[in-house]
Coordinates of C-alpha atoms and ligand atoms in Angstrom, one line a residue:
M1 CA -27.1 -0.3 28.0
L2 CA -25.8 -3.8 27.6
N3 CA -25.3 -6.2 30.5
T4 CA -22.0 -5.5 32.2
M5 CA -22.2 -8.1 35.0
N6 CA -19.4 -10.3 33.5
T7 CA -16.9 -7.7 32.6
K8 CA -13.5 -8.4 33.9
P9 CA -11.7 -5.5 35.6
L10 CA -9.7 -3.1 33.4
R11 CA -6.2 -2.4 34.7
F12 CA -3.6 0.0 33.4
F13 CA -0.7 2.0 34.8
R14 CA -1.2 5.8 35.2
R15 CA 0.3 8.5 37.3
G16 CA 2.6 6.2 39.2
A17 CA 0.0 3.6 40.1
I18 CA -2.0 0.7 38.8
V19 CA -5.6 1.8 38.1
T20 CA -8.2 -1.0 38.5
L21 CA -11.7 -0.3 37.2
P22 CA -14.4 -3.0 37.6
D23 CA -17.4 -3.4 35.3
V24 CA -16.3 -1.2 32.4
E25 CA -18.8 -1.9 29.7
P26 CA -17.2 -3.5 26.6
N27 CA -18.3 -0.7 24.2
R28 CA -17.0 2.1 26.4
T29 CA -14.5 4.2 24.6
L30 CA -11.3 5.3 26.3
L31 CA -12.4 8.9 25.9
E32 CA -15.7 8.2 27.7
L33 CA -13.8 6.4 30.4
L34 CA -11.4 9.4 30.9
R35 CA -13.9 12.2 30.8
E36 CA -17.1 10.6 32.2
D37 CA -15.9 7.9 34.6
L38 CA -12.5 9.4 35.8
H39 CA -13.6 13.0 35.4
C40 CA -10.3 13.8 33.6
T41 CA -11.7 16.4 31.2
G42 CA -8.3 17.7 29.9
T43 CA -8.6 15.3 27.0
K44 CA -11.1 16.8 24.6
E45 CA -13.7 15.4 22.2
G46 CA -13.9 17.1 18.8
C47 CA -15.0 14.9 15.9
G48 CA -15.4 11.5 17.7
E49 CA -14.1 9.7 14.6
G50 CA -10.4 9.8 14.6
D51 CA -10.0 12.9 12.4
C52 CA -9.2 15.9 14.5
G53 CA -6.8 14.6 17.2
A54 CA -8.3 16.6 20.1
C55 CA -8.7 13.4 22.1
T56 CA -5.0 12.2 21.6
V57 CA -3.5 10.3 24.5
V58 CA -0.3 8.3 24.7
V59 CA 0.0 4.6 25.5
G60 CA 3.1 2.8 26.5
E61 CA 3.9 -0.9 26.0
A62 CA 7.0 -2.9 26.8
D63 CA 9.0 -3.6 23.7
G64 CA 11.8 -5.9 25.0
E65 CA 13.7 -3.8 27.5
Q66 CA 12.3 -0.6 26.1
L67 CA 9.1 1.3 26.4
K68 CA 7.3 2.0 23.2
Y69 CA 5.2 5.2 23.2
S70 CA 2.3 5.6 20.8
A71 CA -0.1 8.6 20.3
I72 CA -3.6 7.3 19.7
N73 CA -7.1 8.6 19.3
S74 CA -9.0 7.9 22.6
C75 CA -12.4 8.6 21.0
I76 CA -12.4 5.5 18.8
R77 CA -10.3 3.2 21.0
L78 CA -12.3 0.8 23.2
A79 CA -11.3 1.3 26.9
H80 CA -10.5 -2.4 27.5
S81 CA -7.9 -2.3 24.7
I82 CA -5.5 -0.5 26.9
D83 CA -5.6 -3.2 29.6
G84 CA -2.0 -3.9 30.7
M85 CA -0.6 -0.7 29.2
A86 CA 0.7 2.6 30.6
L87 CA -1.4 5.7 29.8
W88 CA -0.6 9.4 29.8
T89 CA -3.1 12.2 29.2
V90 CA -2.4 15.9 29.0
E91 CA -3.0 15.9 32.8
D92 CA -0.3 13.5 33.5
I93 CA 2.9 14.8 32.0
S94 CA 4.0 17.9 33.9
P95 CA 6.6 17.2 36.6
N96 CA 5.3 16.4 40.1
E97 CA 3.5 19.3 41.7
D98 CA 4.5 20.3 45.2
H99 CA 1.3 22.4 45.6
H100 CA 3.3 25.5 46.7
T101 CA 4.9 26.7 43.5
P102 CA 3.0 27.1 40.2
T103 CA 2.7 23.9 38.2
P104 CA 5.7 23.4 36.1
L105 CA 5.1 22.4 32.5
H106 CA 6.4 19.6 30.4
P107 CA 8.7 20.8 27.6
A108 CA 5.9 19.9 25.1
Q109 CA 3.6 22.3 27.0
Q110 CA 6.2 25.0 27.7
A111 CA 7.2 25.1 24.0
M112 CA 3.6 25.5 23.0
V113 CA 3.4 28.5 25.3
D114 CA 6.7 29.9 24.2
C115 CA 5.9 29.6 20.5
H116 CA 2.3 30.9 20.8
G117 CA 1.0 27.5 19.6
S118 CA -2.5 27.9 21.2
Q119 CA -5.4 30.2 20.7
C120 CA -8.9 28.9 21.7
G121 CA -7.0 25.9 23.2
F122 CA -9.5 23.2 22.2
C123 CA -7.0 21.3 20.1
T124 CA -4.1 22.0 22.4
P125 CA -4.2 18.9 24.7
G126 CA -4.2 16.7 21.6
F127 CA -1.2 18.5 20.0
V128 CA 0.6 18.4 23.4
M129 CA 0.2 14.7 23.6
S130 CA 1.4 14.1 20.0
L131 CA 4.4 16.2 20.9
F132 CA 4.9 14.3 24.2
A133 CA 5.0 11.0 22.2
Q134 CA 7.5 12.6 19.8
Y135 CA 9.6 13.9 22.8
Q136 CA 9.7 10.4 24.3
N137 CA 10.5 8.7 21.0
K138 CA 13.1 11.2 19.8
T139 CA 14.3 13.8 22.3
C140 CA 14.7 11.4 25.2
K141 CA 16.7 9.1 22.9
G142 CA 19.0 11.9 21.9
Q143 CA 17.6 12.2 18.4
A144 CA 16.9 15.6 16.8
I145 CA 13.3 16.5 15.7
T146 CA 13.4 17.8 12.1
R147 CA 10.6 19.9 10.5
E148 CA 9.6 16.7 8.6
D149 CA 9.5 14.7 11.8
A150 CA 7.3 17.3 13.4
Q151 CA 4.9 17.3 10.5
A152 CA 4.7 13.5 10.6
A153 CA 4.1 13.5 14.3
L154 CA 1.3 16.1 14.1
S155 CA -0.3 14.6 11.0
G156 CA -3.4 13.5 13.0
N157 CA -4.0 16.9 14.8
L158 CA -6.2 19.7 13.4
C159 CA -6.2 23.3 14.6
R160 CA -8.7 25.8 13.3
C161 CA -7.3 28.9 15.0
T162 CA -3.5 29.0 15.4
G163 CA -2.2 27.9 12.0
Y164 CA 0.4 25.2 12.1
R165 CA 3.7 27.2 11.9
P166 CA 3.9 28.1 15.6
I167 CA 3.0 24.5 16.6
L168 CA 5.7 23.1 14.3
D169 CA 8.0 25.6 15.9
A170 CA 7.0 24.3 19.3
A171 CA 7.8 20.7 18.2
Q172 CA 11.3 21.7 17.4
A173 CA 11.7 24.2 20.3
M174 CA 10.9 21.6 23.0
Q175 CA 14.1 19.8 22.4
A176 CA 16.1 22.9 23.6
L177 CA 14.4 23.0 26.9
P178 CA 15.7 21.2 30.1
L179 CA 15.2 17.4 29.6
Q180 CA 12.4 15.8 31.4
V181 CA 12.3 12.0 31.5
V182 CA 9.8 9.3 32.4
N183 CA 10.8 6.8 35.0
E184 CA 10.8 4.0 32.5
A185 CA 12.1 1.4 35.0
E186 CA 9.1 2.0 37.2
V187 CA 6.7 1.9 34.3
L188 CA 8.2 -1.3 32.9
L189 CA 8.1 -3.0 36.4
N190 CA 4.4 -2.2 36.7
L191 CA 3.7 -3.4 33.2
E192 CA 5.4 -6.6 34.2
L193 CA 3.3 -6.8 37.4
L194 CA 0.2 -6.4 35.3
T195 CA 0.9 -9.4 33.3
H196 CA 0.9 -11.6 36.4
I197 CA -2.6 -10.5 37.5
P198 CA -5.1 -13.3 36.7
R199 CA -7.4 -12.4 33.8
G200 CA -10.6 -13.7 35.2
P201 CA -12.6 -16.9 34.5
E202 CA -13.5 -18.0 31.0
A203 CA -17.2 -17.3 31.7
D204 CA -16.5 -13.6 31.9
F205 CA -16.7 -13.0 28.2
S206 CA -17.7 -9.4 27.4
Y207 CA -14.3 -8.2 26.3
K208 CA -11.7 -10.9 25.7
S209 CA -8.0 -10.4 24.7
P210 CA -6.5 -13.8 24.2
Q211 CA -2.7 -14.0 24.3
N212 CA -2.1 -16.7 21.8
L213 CA -3.5 -17.9 18.5
A214 CA -4.9 -21.2 19.8
D215 CA -7.0 -19.3 22.4
L216 CA -8.1 -16.8 19.8
L217 CA -9.3 -19.4 17.4
A218 CA -11.0 -21.4 20.2
L219 CA -12.9 -18.3 21.3
R220 CA -13.7 -17.4 17.7
A221 CA -15.1 -20.9 17.1
R222 CA -17.2 -20.9 20.3
H223 CA -18.4 -17.3 20.0
P224 CA -18.8 -16.5 16.3
E225 CA -21.3 -13.8 17.3
A226 CA -18.6 -11.8 19.2
Q227 CA -17.3 -8.7 17.4
L228 CA -13.7 -9.3 16.4
V229 CA -11.6 -6.2 16.7
A230 CA -8.0 -5.2 16.1
G231 CA -7.1 -1.5 16.3
C232 CA -10.7 -0.4 16.2
T233 CA -10.2 2.4 13.8
D234 CA -13.1 1.1 11.7
V235 CA -15.1 -0.5 14.5
G236 CA -14.7 2.5 16.8
L237 CA -16.7 4.6 14.4
W238 CA -19.5 2.0 14.3
V239 CA -19.8 2.6 18.0
T240 CA -19.4 6.4 18.1
K241 CA -21.2 7.3 14.9
M242 CA -23.5 4.4 14.1
H243 CA -24.3 3.7 17.8
M244 CA -23.7 0.0 17.4
Q245 CA -23.3 -2.0 20.7
F246 CA -21.6 -5.3 21.0
A247 CA -22.4 -7.8 23.8
K248 CA -19.1 -9.5 23.3
V249 CA -15.8 -8.2 21.9
L250 CA -12.9 -10.4 20.9
D251 CA -9.7 -8.3 20.6
L252 CA -6.9 -10.0 18.7
T253 CA -4.2 -7.4 19.3
R254 CA -2.5 -9.3 22.2
V255 CA -2.1 -12.6 20.2
A256 CA 1.7 -13.1 20.4
E257 CA 2.0 -14.9 17.0
L258 CA 0.2 -12.1 15.2
R259 CA 2.2 -9.2 16.6
H260 CA 5.4 -9.7 14.5
V261 CA 6.8 -8.9 11.0
E262 CA 8.8 -11.9 9.9
Q263 CA 11.5 -11.7 7.2
Y264 CA 11.9 -14.6 4.8
S265 CA 14.2 -14.9 1.8
H266 CA 11.5 -14.1 -0.7
H267 CA 8.7 -12.5 1.3
I268 CA 7.7 -10.6 4.4
A269 CA 5.0 -12.0 6.6
I270 CA 3.0 -9.3 8.5
G271 CA 1.0 -10.5 11.4
A272 CA -2.6 -9.4 11.5
A273 CA -2.1 -7.6 14.9
V274 CA 0.8 -5.5 13.5
T275 CA -0.1 -1.8 13.5
L276 CA -0.2 0.1 10.3
T277 CA 2.8 2.2 11.5
D278 CA 5.0 -1.0 11.9
A279 CA 3.6 -2.7 8.8
F280 CA 4.4 0.3 6.6
A281 CA 7.8 0.6 8.2
A282 CA 8.5 -3.0 7.0
L283 CA 7.1 -2.4 3.5
V284 CA 9.1 0.9 3.2
N285 CA 12.2 -0.8 4.3
D286 CA 11.9 -3.1 1.4
R287 CA 10.6 -0.5 -1.1
P288 CA 11.7 3.0 0.0
H289 CA 9.5 4.7 -2.6
L290 CA 6.5 3.7 -0.5
A291 CA 7.5 6.2 2.2
E292 CA 5.3 9.0 1.0
F293 CA 2.3 6.7 0.4
S294 CA 2.6 5.4 4.0
H295 CA 2.4 8.9 5.3
R296 CA -0.8 9.5 3.3
F297 CA -2.6 6.7 5.0
A298 CA -4.7 8.5 7.7
G299 CA -2.7 10.3 10.3
L300 CA -0.2 8.9 12.8
P301 CA -2.6 8.2 15.7
V302 CA -4.8 6.1 13.4
R303 CA -1.8 4.3 12.0
N304 CA -0.6 3.7 15.6
S305 CA -3.8 1.9 16.5
G306 CA -5.1 0.4 13.2
T307 CA -3.7 -2.7 11.7
L308 CA -2.9 -3.8 8.2
G309 CA -4.9 -6.9 8.9
G310 CA -7.9 -4.8 9.8
N311 CA -7.7 -2.8 6.7
V312 CA -7.5 -5.9 4.5
A313 CA -10.3 -7.8 6.5
N314 CA -12.6 -4.8 6.5
G315 CA -12.2 -4.8 2.7
S316 CA -13.4 -1.3 2.0
P317 CA -13.3 -0.6 -1.8
I318 CA -11.6 2.7 -1.0
G319 CA -9.1 1.2 1.5
D320 CA -5.5 2.0 0.6
S321 CA -3.4 -0.9 1.4
M322 CA -5.2 -3.5 -0.8
P323 CA -4.5 -2.0 -4.3
L324 CA -0.8 -1.8 -3.2
L325 CA -0.8 -5.4 -1.8
I326 CA -2.6 -6.7 -4.9
A327 CA 0.0 -5.1 -7.2
L328 CA 2.8 -6.6 -5.0
G329 CA 1.3 -10.0 -5.3
A330 CA 0.4 -10.5 -1.6
N331 CA -1.3 -13.5 -0.2
V332 CA -3.4 -13.8 2.9
V333 CA -3.3 -16.6 5.3
L334 CA -6.6 -17.5 7.0
T335 CA -6.7 -19.7 10.1
R336 CA -9.2 -21.6 12.1
Q337 CA -9.4 -24.2 14.8
S338 CA -9.6 -27.7 13.4
G339 CA -10.1 -30.3 16.2
T340 CA -7.1 -29.9 18.4
S341 CA -4.9 -28.2 15.8
I342 CA -4.9 -25.0 13.7
A343 CA -5.8 -25.1 10.0
H344 CA -4.4 -22.6 7.5
R345 CA -5.4 -21.7 4.0
E346 CA -3.6 -19.3 1.8
L347 CA -5.0 -17.3 -1.1
P348 CA -4.2 -14.3 -3.2
L349 CA -5.4 -11.2 -1.5
E350 CA -7.8 -10.2 -4.2
D351 CA -9.6 -13.6 -3.9
L352 CA -10.5 -12.7 -0.3
Y353 CA -13.4 -10.5 -1.5
T354 CA -16.7 -11.6 -2.9
G355 CA -18.7 -8.3 -2.9
Y356 CA -19.0 -5.0 -1.2
R357 CA -17.5 -5.6 2.3
K358 CA -18.0 -9.3 1.9
N359 CA -15.3 -11.9 1.9
V360 CA -14.7 -15.7 1.9
M361 CA -13.8 -15.9 5.7
A362 CA -15.9 -18.4 7.6
P363 CA -17.4 -17.3 10.9
D364 CA -14.7 -19.2 12.8
E365 CA -11.9 -18.0 10.7
V366 CA -9.4 -15.2 11.3
L367 CA -7.0 -13.4 9.0
A368 CA -3.6 -14.2 10.5
W369 CA -0.9 -13.1 8.1
I370 CA -0.3 -11.1 5.0
K371 CA 2.6 -12.4 2.9
V372 CA 4.2 -9.8 0.7
P373 CA 6.8 -10.8 -1.9
K374 CA 10.0 -8.8 -1.5
A375 CA 11.2 -6.4 -4.3
I376 CA 13.2 -8.1 -7.0
E377 CA 15.7 -6.4 -9.4
G378 CA 14.0 -5.1 -12.6
D379 CA 10.7 -4.4 -10.9
F380 CA 9.3 -0.9 -11.4
S381 CA 6.5 -0.2 -9.0
R382 CA 4.5 2.8 -7.9
V383 CA 1.3 3.5 -5.9
Y384 CA -0.8 6.6 -6.4
K385 CA -3.5 7.9 -4.1
I386 CA -5.9 10.5 -5.4
S387 CA -7.9 12.3 -2.7
K388 CA -9.3 15.8 -2.2
R389 CA -6.9 16.6 0.6
F390 CA -3.3 15.6 0.4
E391 CA -3.1 14.4 4.0
D392 CA -5.5 12.4 6.3
D393 CA -8.1 11.8 3.6
I394 CA -9.7 8.8 2.0
S395 CA -8.9 7.9 -1.6
A396 CA -11.3 8.7 -4.5
V397 CA -9.0 6.4 -6.6
C398 CA -5.9 4.4 -5.6
L399 CA -3.8 2.7 -8.3
S400 CA -0.8 0.6 -7.8
L401 CA 1.4 -0.9 -10.6
N402 CA 4.2 -3.3 -10.5
L403 CA 5.9 -4.1 -13.8
H404 CA 8.9 -6.3 -14.5
I405 CA 10.5 -5.0 -17.7
V406 CA 13.4 -6.9 -19.4
N407 CA 15.2 -5.4 -22.4
G408 CA 12.3 -3.0 -23.0
V409 CA 9.6 -5.7 -23.0
V410 CA 7.0 -6.1 -20.2
R411 CA 7.6 -9.6 -18.8
S412 CA 5.0 -9.3 -16.1
A413 CA 2.4 -6.7 -15.0
S414 CA 0.5 -6.6 -11.7
I415 CA -2.0 -3.9 -11.1
G416 CA -4.3 -3.2 -8.1
A417 CA -7.0 -0.6 -8.1
G418 CA -9.3 0.9 -5.4
G419 CA -12.3 3.2 -5.7
V420 CA -13.4 1.8 -9.0
A421 CA -15.5 -1.3 -8.0
A422 CA -17.4 -2.8 -5.1
T423 CA -14.2 -4.3 -3.8
P424 CA -10.4 -3.7 -4.2
V425 CA -9.6 -5.3 -7.6
R426 CA -6.9 -6.6 -9.9
A427 CA -6.9 -5.0 -13.3
R428 CA -6.6 -8.2 -15.2
K429 CA -7.5 -6.9 -18.7
T430 CA -4.9 -4.1 -18.5
Q431 CA -2.3 -6.5 -17.2
A432 CA -3.0 -8.7 -20.3
A433 CA -2.8 -5.6 -22.5
L434 CA 0.8 -4.9 -21.3
V435 CA 2.4 -8.3 -20.9
G436 CA 4.7 -9.3 -23.8
Q437 CA 4.5 -5.7 -25.3
A438 CA 7.3 -3.3 -25.8
W439 CA 7.3 -0.7 -23.0
T440 CA 6.6 2.2 -25.2
Q441 CA 4.3 5.3 -25.3
A442 CA 2.1 3.5 -27.9
T443 CA 1.6 0.4 -25.7
V444 CA 0.8 2.7 -22.8
Q445 CA -1.7 4.7 -24.8
Q446 CA -3.6 1.5 -25.6
A447 CA -3.4 0.2 -22.1
M448 CA -4.7 3.5 -20.7
Q449 CA -7.9 3.0 -22.7
T450 CA -8.2 -0.6 -21.6
L451 CA -7.8 0.5 -17.9
R452 CA -10.4 3.2 -18.3
D453 CA -12.9 0.7 -19.8
E454 CA -12.1 -2.1 -17.4
F455 CA -14.2 -0.9 -14.5
T456 CA -17.5 0.9 -14.1
P457 CA -17.0 3.1 -11.0
I458 CA -19.8 5.0 -9.2
S459 CA -20.2 8.7 -8.6
D460 CA -20.2 9.7 -5.0
M461 CA -19.1 12.6 -2.7
R462 CA -15.5 11.8 -3.4
A463 CA -15.5 11.8 -7.2
T464 CA -17.7 11.3 -10.3
A465 CA -17.6 8.0 -12.2
A466 CA -16.2 9.9 -15.2
Y467 CA -13.4 11.4 -13.1
R468 CA -12.5 8.1 -11.7
S469 CA -12.2 6.4 -15.1
T470 CA -10.3 9.3 -16.5
V471 CA -7.8 9.5 -13.7
L472 CA -7.1 5.8 -13.8
G473 CA -5.8 6.2 -17.3
N474 CA -3.9 9.3 -16.4
L475 CA -2.2 7.5 -13.6
L476 CA -0.9 4.9 -16.0
Q477 CA 0.4 7.7 -18.2
R478 CA 2.1 9.1 -15.1
F479 CA 3.6 5.7 -14.3
W480 CA 5.0 5.6 -17.8
L481 CA 6.5 9.0 -17.5
E482 CA 8.1 8.2 -14.2
S483 CA 9.5 5.0 -15.6
Q484 CA 11.3 7.1 -18.2
G485 CA 12.9 9.3 -15.5
G486 CA 13.6 13.0 -15.7
V487 CA 10.0 14.2 -16.2
Q488 CA 8.4 15.9 -13.2
T489 CA 5.0 14.5 -12.4
D490 CA 4.9 15.4 -8.7
L491 CA 3.3 18.8 -8.6
R492 CA 4.5 19.5 -5.1
K493 CA 8.1 19.1 -6.2
L494 CA 7.6 20.9 -9.5
N495 CA 10.5 23.1 -10.4
L496 CA 9.3 25.4 -13.1
D497 CA 12.8 26.3 -14.3
N498 CA 13.7 22.7 -14.9
T499 CA 10.3 22.0 -16.6
A500 CA 10.9 24.9 -19.0
K501 CA 14.3 23.5 -19.8
E502 CA 12.8 20.0 -20.4
V503 CA 10.1 21.5 -22.7
A504 CA 12.7 23.5 -24.6
A505 CA 14.9 20.4 -25.0
Ligands
FAD1 C1 -9.5 9.2 10.7 C2 -9.3 8.0 9.9 C3 -8.6 8.0 8.7 C4 -8.5 6.9 8.0 N1 -7.7 6.9 6.8 C5 -7.6 5.8 6.1 C6 -6.9 5.9 4.8 O1 -6.3 6.9 4.5 N2 -6.8 4.8 4.1 C7 -7.4 3.6 4.5 O2 -7.3 2.6 3.7 N3 -8.1 3.5 5.6 C8 -8.2 4.6 6.4 N4 -8.9 4.5 7.6 C9 -9.6 3.2 7.9 C10 -8.9 2.4 9.0 O3 -7.8 3.0 9.6 C11 -8.4 1.1 8.4 O4 -9.4 0.4 7.7 C12 -7.7 0.2 9.5 O5 -6.6 -0.4 8.8 C13 -8.6 -0.9 10.1 O6 -7.8 -1.7 11.0 P1 -8.2 -1.9 12.5 O7 -7.1 -2.7 13.1 O8 -8.4 -0.6 13.1 O9 -9.5 -2.7 12.3 P2 -10.8 -2.8 13.2 O10 -11.5 -1.5 13.2 O11 -10.5 -3.3 14.6 O12 -11.6 -3.9 12.4 C14 -12.1 -3.6 11.1 C15 -12.9 -4.8 10.6 O13 -12.0 -5.9 10.3 C16 -12.2 -7.0 11.1 N5 -10.9 -7.6 11.4 C17 -9.9 -6.9 12.0 N6 -8.8 -7.7 12.1 C18 -9.2 -9.0 11.6 C19 -8.6 -10.2 11.4 N7 -7.3 -10.4 11.7 N8 -9.3 -11.2 10.9 C20 -10.6 -11.1 10.5 N9 -11.2 -9.9 10.6 C21 -10.6 -8.9 11.2 C22 -13.0 -6.6 12.2 O14 -13.8 -7.6 12.7 C23 -13.8 -5.5 11.6 O15 -14.9 -6.0 10.9 C24 -9.1 5.7 8.4 C25 -9.8 5.6 9.6 C26 -9.9 6.8 10.4 C27 -10.7 6.7 11.6
FES2 S1 -12.2 13.6 18.9 FE1 -11.5 14.0 16.9 S2 -10.0 12.4 16.7 FE2 -10.9 11.9 18.6
FES3 S1 -6.2 26.7 19.1 FE1 -8.3 26.7 18.6 S2 -8.5 24.8 17.5 FE2 -6.4 25.0 17.8

């Protein structure tokens, strides 16, 4: 166990009161805190790695005048990261008990009972909390929950007994039950109060959450040995699965400058502390065809904690956002303290990487923004994720293509690939094979071979090297077919009648 002497108190709002916990060790997960320190065992531990959703809890943060509710995985979230937030677990959502009548249930719980959404019950607290977040974000705002909404909200929860139909039924049934609302004015007032509590002396560095960029960079420069964390959806697994322990943790998620998506005339700047949920929302807003891809990145609780900056900085060769961002021509902005000012440098995203999980960032540098060019007329772009499971799975191969075609000729081609090299990569040879060529089947056939030959992927548990090479070329063929319209390449939407007519024609 690491020294905890200097840990500042952890404070959050729960069950109508501010909770203050001294000496919470920096590596303690929120789930450990709940179950072992607070003896609140309603929240369950299943996988301990963000996959099953049994540990789902809901956090609340002020978003202007509103409360923003997010379902998160408590098993991989460090406890200190919820400092200053509101927290709800499955034990906190039923209306106040009077100890004389049976405990009334929250609509999310009652609907699970009514629809027979629980059998062994192990997954149930997690499902209930995902439903609670959906209830707050939709039902309490007068918005209907569709089947699609329900599926998206429950994308991070697994059940091995019940089957999903009754649980999806419950997600829709809860909106018909008598409304139960959170006293948001009280929560917001307490969140405001929490911001005024002094954060402890500088010497108390075991878990630091600076509020502005200058402070973050100063701490990064003074303590390069501290583990930098954002949403902790990668780092959390190093703690729970690899048993790594950090004496100092530097959390960048409170840095005001890094929490926004900024719109400029030609690009979108996504701050490194913006969650994957919000970052994808901005990308989808500009390019609606990315909606499905955004839902295939992990499940909702992981996207609610994890950041786009963390995905890029972590630099996994099978990370999903990088092939997309490379194809879209994104740049990264790195920042560091320079004397009394802040120095920036900007580079193409693919130039960030120097080898497997290695990058050009200096020990005192931080990835601050990802700048993504906006869509322009005449672009045709797609991103394809190939994984064993359709949802909540890691890519075997990810390919993203962005072509600008004028009068049937490829004017520019930008292609990013994942799962085929030690880093996310740009397919430069294939781009060169396409630019200046007529956009025809013959050009595509040649480029398919170039793409298959361009990389030497490895075989692992996700796919063989041969499969990866083959599928790369096939995805380019699919892109060509989609660019021609009318041909059905999405098997889930395949209409056999239409396909027969197309073949006959
Ligand atoms: C169940 C599950 C499913 C997942 N599914 C997918 C998936 O489908 N596709 C996919 O691509 N990924 C997936 N991931 C991986 C993960 O969600 C992403 O890599 C995530 O984006 C990391 O962001 P974070 O904020 O959680 O980073 P953290 O875990 O906090 O940090 C990751 C690394 O990046 C560094 N870092 C973070 N921010 C910065 C910064 N601003 N500057 C410099 N360094 C920084 C940290 O020091 C650390 O080394 C999944 C993870 C889980 C647990
Ligand atoms: S215990 Fe499985 S996601 Fe947390
Ligand atoms: S009810 Fe048993 S795992 Fe879901």
